[in-house]
Coordinates of C-alpha atoms in Angstrom, one line a residue:
M3 CA -2.2 126.1 66.3
T4 CA -6.2 125.4 66.1
F5 CA -6.2 122.7 62.7
E6 CA -9.3 125.0 61.8
T7 CA -6.3 127.9 61.2
R8 CA -3.3 125.9 60.1
P9 CA -2.2 126.7 56.4
R10 CA -0.5 124.0 54.5
K11 CA 2.8 123.8 52.6
G12 CA 1.3 121.8 49.7
S13 CA -1.9 123.9 48.4
D14 CA -1.2 125.3 45.9
F15 CA -1.1 121.9 45.0
A16 CA -4.6 121.5 45.4
G17 CA -6.9 119.7 42.8
L18 CA -6.7 117.1 40.0
S19 CA -3.0 116.3 39.2
V20 CA -2.8 113.7 36.6
A21 CA -0.1 110.9 36.1
I22 CA 0.1 110.3 32.6
V23 CA 0.8 107.8 31.1
T24 CA 4.2 107.3 28.7
P25 CA 3.0 106.2 25.0
F26 CA 4.7 103.5 23.3
T27 CA 5.2 103.0 19.3
D28 CA 6.7 100.2 18.5
G29 CA 8.8 99.4 21.3
E30 CA 9.6 103.8 21.4
V31 CA 8.4 106.7 23.5
N32 CA 5.9 108.4 21.2
Y33 CA 6.6 111.9 22.2
P34 CA 4.0 113.3 19.5
R35 CA 1.7 111.4 21.5
L36 CA 3.0 112.3 24.8
K37 CA 2.5 115.6 23.8
E38 CA -1.3 115.1 23.1
Q39 CA -1.8 114.0 26.3
V40 CA -0.2 117.1 27.4
E41 CA -2.5 119.3 25.6
F42 CA -5.8 117.0 26.1
Q43 CA -4.6 117.6 30.6
I44 CA -4.3 121.7 30.4
E45 CA -7.6 121.6 28.1
A46 CA -9.6 119.9 30.5
G47 CA -8.4 122.1 33.1
T48 CA -5.5 119.8 35.6
R49 CA -4.2 121.6 37.9
C50 CA -1.0 119.7 37.5
I51 CA 0.3 116.5 35.4
V52 CA 2.9 114.2 36.7
P53 CA 5.1 112.5 34.6
V54 CA 6.8 109.2 34.9
G55 CA 5.1 108.0 37.9
T56 CA 3.9 104.0 38.6
T57 CA 1.3 104.7 35.7
G58 CA 4.1 106.9 33.1
E59 CA 5.9 102.9 33.8
S60 CA 8.9 104.8 35.7
P61 CA 9.9 101.0 36.1
T62 CA 11.3 100.9 32.5
L63 CA 12.5 103.3 30.9
S64 CA 16.0 103.8 30.7
H65 CA 17.7 106.5 32.6
D66 CA 17.6 109.0 29.5
E67 CA 14.6 108.4 28.4
H68 CA 13.0 109.0 32.2
E69 CA 14.8 112.7 31.8
K70 CA 13.9 113.0 28.1
V71 CA 9.8 112.6 29.0
I72 CA 10.0 115.1 32.0
S73 CA 11.8 117.1 30.0
E74 CA 9.4 116.9 27.1
V75 CA 6.3 117.3 29.3
I76 CA 8.1 120.5 30.6
Q77 CA 8.4 122.1 27.5
C78 CA 5.0 120.9 26.2
V79 CA 3.1 122.6 29.3
A80 CA 4.5 125.8 29.5
G81 CA 4.0 127.0 32.6
R82 CA -0.2 126.2 31.9
A83 CA -0.7 123.5 34.6
K84 CA 2.1 123.3 37.3
V85 CA 4.5 119.8 36.6
M86 CA 5.8 117.0 39.2
A87 CA 8.2 115.1 38.1
G88 CA 8.3 111.4 39.1
T89 CA 11.9 111.5 40.0
G90 CA 12.1 108.4 43.1
S91 CA 14.7 105.3 43.1
N92 CA 15.5 103.1 45.7
S93 CA 19.8 104.0 45.3
T94 CA 19.6 108.0 46.8
A95 CA 22.5 108.9 44.9
E96 CA 20.1 108.5 41.6
A97 CA 16.6 109.5 43.7
L98 CA 19.4 112.7 44.1
R99 CA 20.2 112.8 40.6
L100 CA 17.2 112.8 38.9
T101 CA 16.0 114.9 41.2
K102 CA 18.0 117.5 40.4
R103 CA 17.9 117.0 36.8
A104 CA 14.1 118.2 36.7
A105 CA 14.6 121.3 38.8
A106 CA 17.0 122.1 36.7
E107 CA 14.5 121.5 34.2
G108 CA 12.0 124.1 35.6
A109 CA 10.3 121.2 37.2
D110 CA 7.1 123.1 39.4
A111 CA 7.7 119.4 42.2
T112 CA 8.9 116.1 42.6
L113 CA 6.8 112.9 43.3
Q114 CA 9.1 110.7 45.4
V115 CA 8.2 107.1 46.1
A116 CA 9.2 105.3 49.1
P117 CA 12.5 103.3 48.6
Y118 CA 11.3 99.9 46.9
Y119 CA 12.9 96.3 47.2
N120 CA 15.6 97.4 50.2
K121 CA 12.9 97.7 52.7
P122 CA 14.7 100.5 54.6
T123 CA 14.2 101.8 58.5
Q124 CA 11.9 104.6 59.4
E125 CA 15.3 105.9 60.6
G126 CA 16.1 105.3 56.5
F127 CA 12.6 106.7 55.0
Y128 CA 13.5 109.8 56.7
Q129 CA 17.8 110.7 55.9
H130 CA 15.8 109.6 52.3
F131 CA 13.5 112.3 51.9
K132 CA 15.5 115.1 54.0
A133 CA 18.3 114.5 51.6
V134 CA 16.0 115.0 48.7
A135 CA 14.5 117.7 49.9
E136 CA 17.4 119.6 51.0
A137 CA 19.3 118.9 47.6
V138 CA 16.4 121.2 45.8
D139 CA 14.7 123.8 45.8
I140 CA 11.7 122.3 44.7
P141 CA 8.5 121.0 47.3
V142 CA 8.9 117.5 47.8
C143 CA 5.9 115.0 47.4
V144 CA 6.4 112.6 49.7
Y145 CA 4.6 109.0 47.8
N146 CA 3.6 106.1 50.9
I147 CA 2.8 103.3 48.8
P148 CA 3.8 100.3 50.7
G149 CA 1.6 97.6 48.5
R150 CA 4.6 98.7 45.5
C151 CA 7.2 99.5 47.2
G152 CA 7.1 96.7 50.4
K153 CA 6.8 98.9 53.5
E154 CA 5.0 101.8 54.6
I155 CA 5.8 105.5 55.5
E156 CA 5.0 105.5 59.3
V157 CA 2.6 108.2 60.5
E158 CA 5.3 108.7 62.5
T159 CA 7.8 109.7 60.0
I160 CA 5.5 111.6 58.4
Q161 CA 5.2 113.9 61.3
R162 CA 9.2 114.6 61.3
L163 CA 9.5 114.9 57.8
A164 CA 7.1 117.8 58.2
D165 CA 9.6 119.7 59.7
V166 CA 12.3 119.4 56.6
Q167 CA 11.3 122.5 54.2
G168 CA 10.5 121.6 51.6
I169 CA 8.9 118.4 51.6
T170 CA 4.7 120.5 51.6
M171 CA 2.8 116.9 49.8
V172 CA 2.4 113.4 50.8
K173 CA 0.9 111.3 48.0
E174 CA -1.2 108.9 50.4
A175 CA -1.9 105.5 49.2
T176 CA -1.9 103.3 51.6
G177 CA -5.3 103.0 51.9
K178 CA -6.1 103.4 55.2
L179 CA -8.5 106.7 55.6
D180 CA -7.5 107.3 59.2
Q181 CA -3.7 107.6 57.8
C182 CA -4.7 110.8 56.1
S183 CA -6.5 112.0 59.2
A184 CA -3.4 111.7 61.1
I185 CA -1.4 113.4 58.8
V186 CA -3.9 115.7 58.3
G187 CA -4.5 116.4 62.1
T188 CA -0.4 116.3 63.8
T189 CA 1.6 117.9 60.3
D190 CA 0.9 121.1 58.2
L191 CA 1.4 119.2 55.0
T192 CA -1.1 118.8 52.1
V193 CA -2.4 114.6 52.1
L194 CA -3.1 114.5 48.2
S195 CA -5.2 110.9 48.1
G196 CA -3.4 108.2 46.0
D197 CA -6.2 105.6 45.0
D198 CA -9.3 107.8 42.6
S199 CA -11.6 105.4 44.6
L200 CA -10.8 106.9 48.1
T201 CA -10.7 111.3 46.6
L202 CA -13.5 111.9 48.7
P203 CA -13.0 109.9 52.2
M204 CA -10.1 111.5 52.3
M205 CA -11.6 114.8 51.3
S206 CA -14.0 114.7 53.8
V207 CA -11.2 114.3 56.6
G208 CA -8.7 117.1 55.3
A209 CA -7.0 116.1 51.9
E210 CA -7.2 118.4 49.2
G211 CA -7.2 116.4 46.0
I212 CA -5.4 113.7 44.1
V213 CA -3.1 112.4 41.7
S214 CA -5.2 110.0 39.5
V215 CA -4.8 107.3 37.1
V216 CA -8.9 107.3 35.8
G217 CA -7.8 111.7 35.1
N218 CA -6.0 110.2 31.9
L219 CA -9.5 109.0 31.0
V220 CA -12.4 111.3 32.4
P221 CA -10.0 115.0 34.4
R222 CA -13.2 116.7 33.6
D223 CA -15.5 114.0 35.4
M224 CA -12.3 114.7 38.7
I225 CA -11.9 118.2 38.7
E226 CA -15.7 118.6 38.9
L227 CA -15.4 116.2 42.1
V228 CA -12.8 117.7 43.7
N229 CA -13.8 120.8 43.2
A230 CA -17.4 120.3 44.6
A231 CA -15.4 118.7 47.8
A232 CA -13.5 121.3 47.8
S233 CA -16.6 124.0 48.3
G234 CA -18.4 122.1 50.3
D235 CA -20.8 121.1 48.5
F236 CA -20.5 117.5 49.6
A237 CA -24.0 116.4 48.4
K238 CA -22.7 117.5 44.6
A239 CA -19.1 115.1 45.3
M240 CA -21.0 112.2 47.0
A241 CA -23.0 111.9 43.6
M242 CA -19.9 112.4 41.4
H243 CA -18.0 109.9 43.8
H244 CA -20.2 107.3 42.8
K245 CA -20.8 107.9 38.9
L246 CA -16.9 107.1 39.0
F247 CA -16.5 104.7 41.9
A248 CA -17.0 101.7 39.4
L249 CA -15.2 103.4 36.7
C250 CA -12.0 103.4 39.4
Q251 CA -13.3 99.5 40.8
N252 CA -14.4 98.1 37.7
M253 CA -11.5 99.0 35.0
L254 CA -8.5 99.1 37.7
G255 CA -9.2 96.4 39.4
L256 CA -8.9 94.6 35.6
S257 CA -5.1 94.4 36.7
T258 CA -2.4 96.5 37.3
N259 CA -1.8 99.8 36.7
P260 CA -1.3 100.7 33.8
I261 CA -2.5 98.0 31.7
P262 CA -5.9 98.5 32.0
L263 CA -6.2 102.3 31.6
K264 CA -3.6 101.8 28.5
A265 CA -5.6 99.1 27.3
A266 CA -8.6 101.5 27.8
M267 CA -7.3 104.6 26.7
M268 CA -7.1 102.5 22.9
M269 CA -10.2 102.5 22.9
V270 CA -11.1 105.5 23.4
G271 CA -8.0 106.8 20.1
R272 CA -6.3 108.0 22.7
D273 CA -2.8 105.1 23.1
S274 CA -1.8 102.3 21.4
G275 CA -2.0 100.2 24.0
E276 CA 1.0 99.0 23.7
L277 CA 3.3 98.2 26.9
R278 CA 6.8 97.1 27.8
L279 CA 7.3 93.5 29.6
P280 CA 7.2 92.6 32.5
M281 CA 3.8 94.3 32.0
T282 CA 1.7 92.4 29.8
T283 CA -2.1 93.8 28.2
L284 CA -5.3 92.3 29.2
D285 CA -6.4 89.3 28.0
D286 CA -10.3 88.9 25.1
A287 CA -11.9 88.7 28.8
S288 CA -10.4 90.9 29.8
M289 CA -11.1 93.5 27.7
E290 CA -15.2 92.9 27.3
K291 CA -15.6 94.0 30.3
L292 CA -13.4 96.8 30.3
K293 CA -15.2 97.8 27.5
E294 CA -19.2 96.9 28.9
T295 CA -17.2 99.7 32.2
L296 CA -16.9 102.1 29.5
F297 CA -19.9 101.9 28.4
A298 CA -22.0 101.6 31.4
Y299 CA -20.3 105.3 32.4
G300 CA -21.4 106.9 29.4
I301 CA -17.4 106.2 27.0
N302 CA -19.7 105.3 24.1
S303 CA -16.4 105.9 21.7
A304 CA -14.7 102.0 23.3
L305 CA -17.6 100.1 21.2
A306 CA -15.8 101.5 18.2
N307 CA -12.4 100.1 18.8

């Protein structure tokens, strides 16, 4: 089968997915504000909501909170968009429990981060994702982010996983365009960029969208970029890429995600900016740089906060 004619397993998740934040107030999850975030994304036209990923501070949520956030998002979305629930873990048993619960709640897919800290072998990665895919009837997106997890899922392992029924997507966050090219060229998996600033480069070699952080702030602009690239209007896509690039680099480069994102959302009145330890807020100098970045982008509402 030629590259041009090969269908992609996960193409129904093409476009913009947004990894939403988990809002806190006085240390507790603020569920009304969470619903406001979901409504904001749906109104903008976001195709898929991704709760309880890295941006959603999954490492500091309790198990009960983790499950409730997913459930609340699914109920709020009510079929108006897709929901890809973050239910990965470094324990296969825990990933299975979370994923089965999310599937029972009505999630459309699961985002499965590479097991972190315990650093499995490539065979361990394969068996982990295979076990999850075989346990549920919803699509699995393999999340490859070695900068967070300490070890990379190699292309050969992803090629093996492509033959597992139920594994349909890869969120590619290695920062390697060659890795994206290799996966697209040798499998029928849908590749989604895991880095906002690499969305256009990855789509130029066959990725089909982005699981976005910056989309929390400017989903319509991210949709414009993705749609232009998907339709072959690379002049427009390139213009949007360069517009968004400074925001991506200058905001997200200030600190670990989601620290600067939550600060930005606080500045525009859409979040408290509250984090849970060990995440800490930006210092005053970084806050000023962030305000300058938002103003330069045209998000003038930041000046009032």
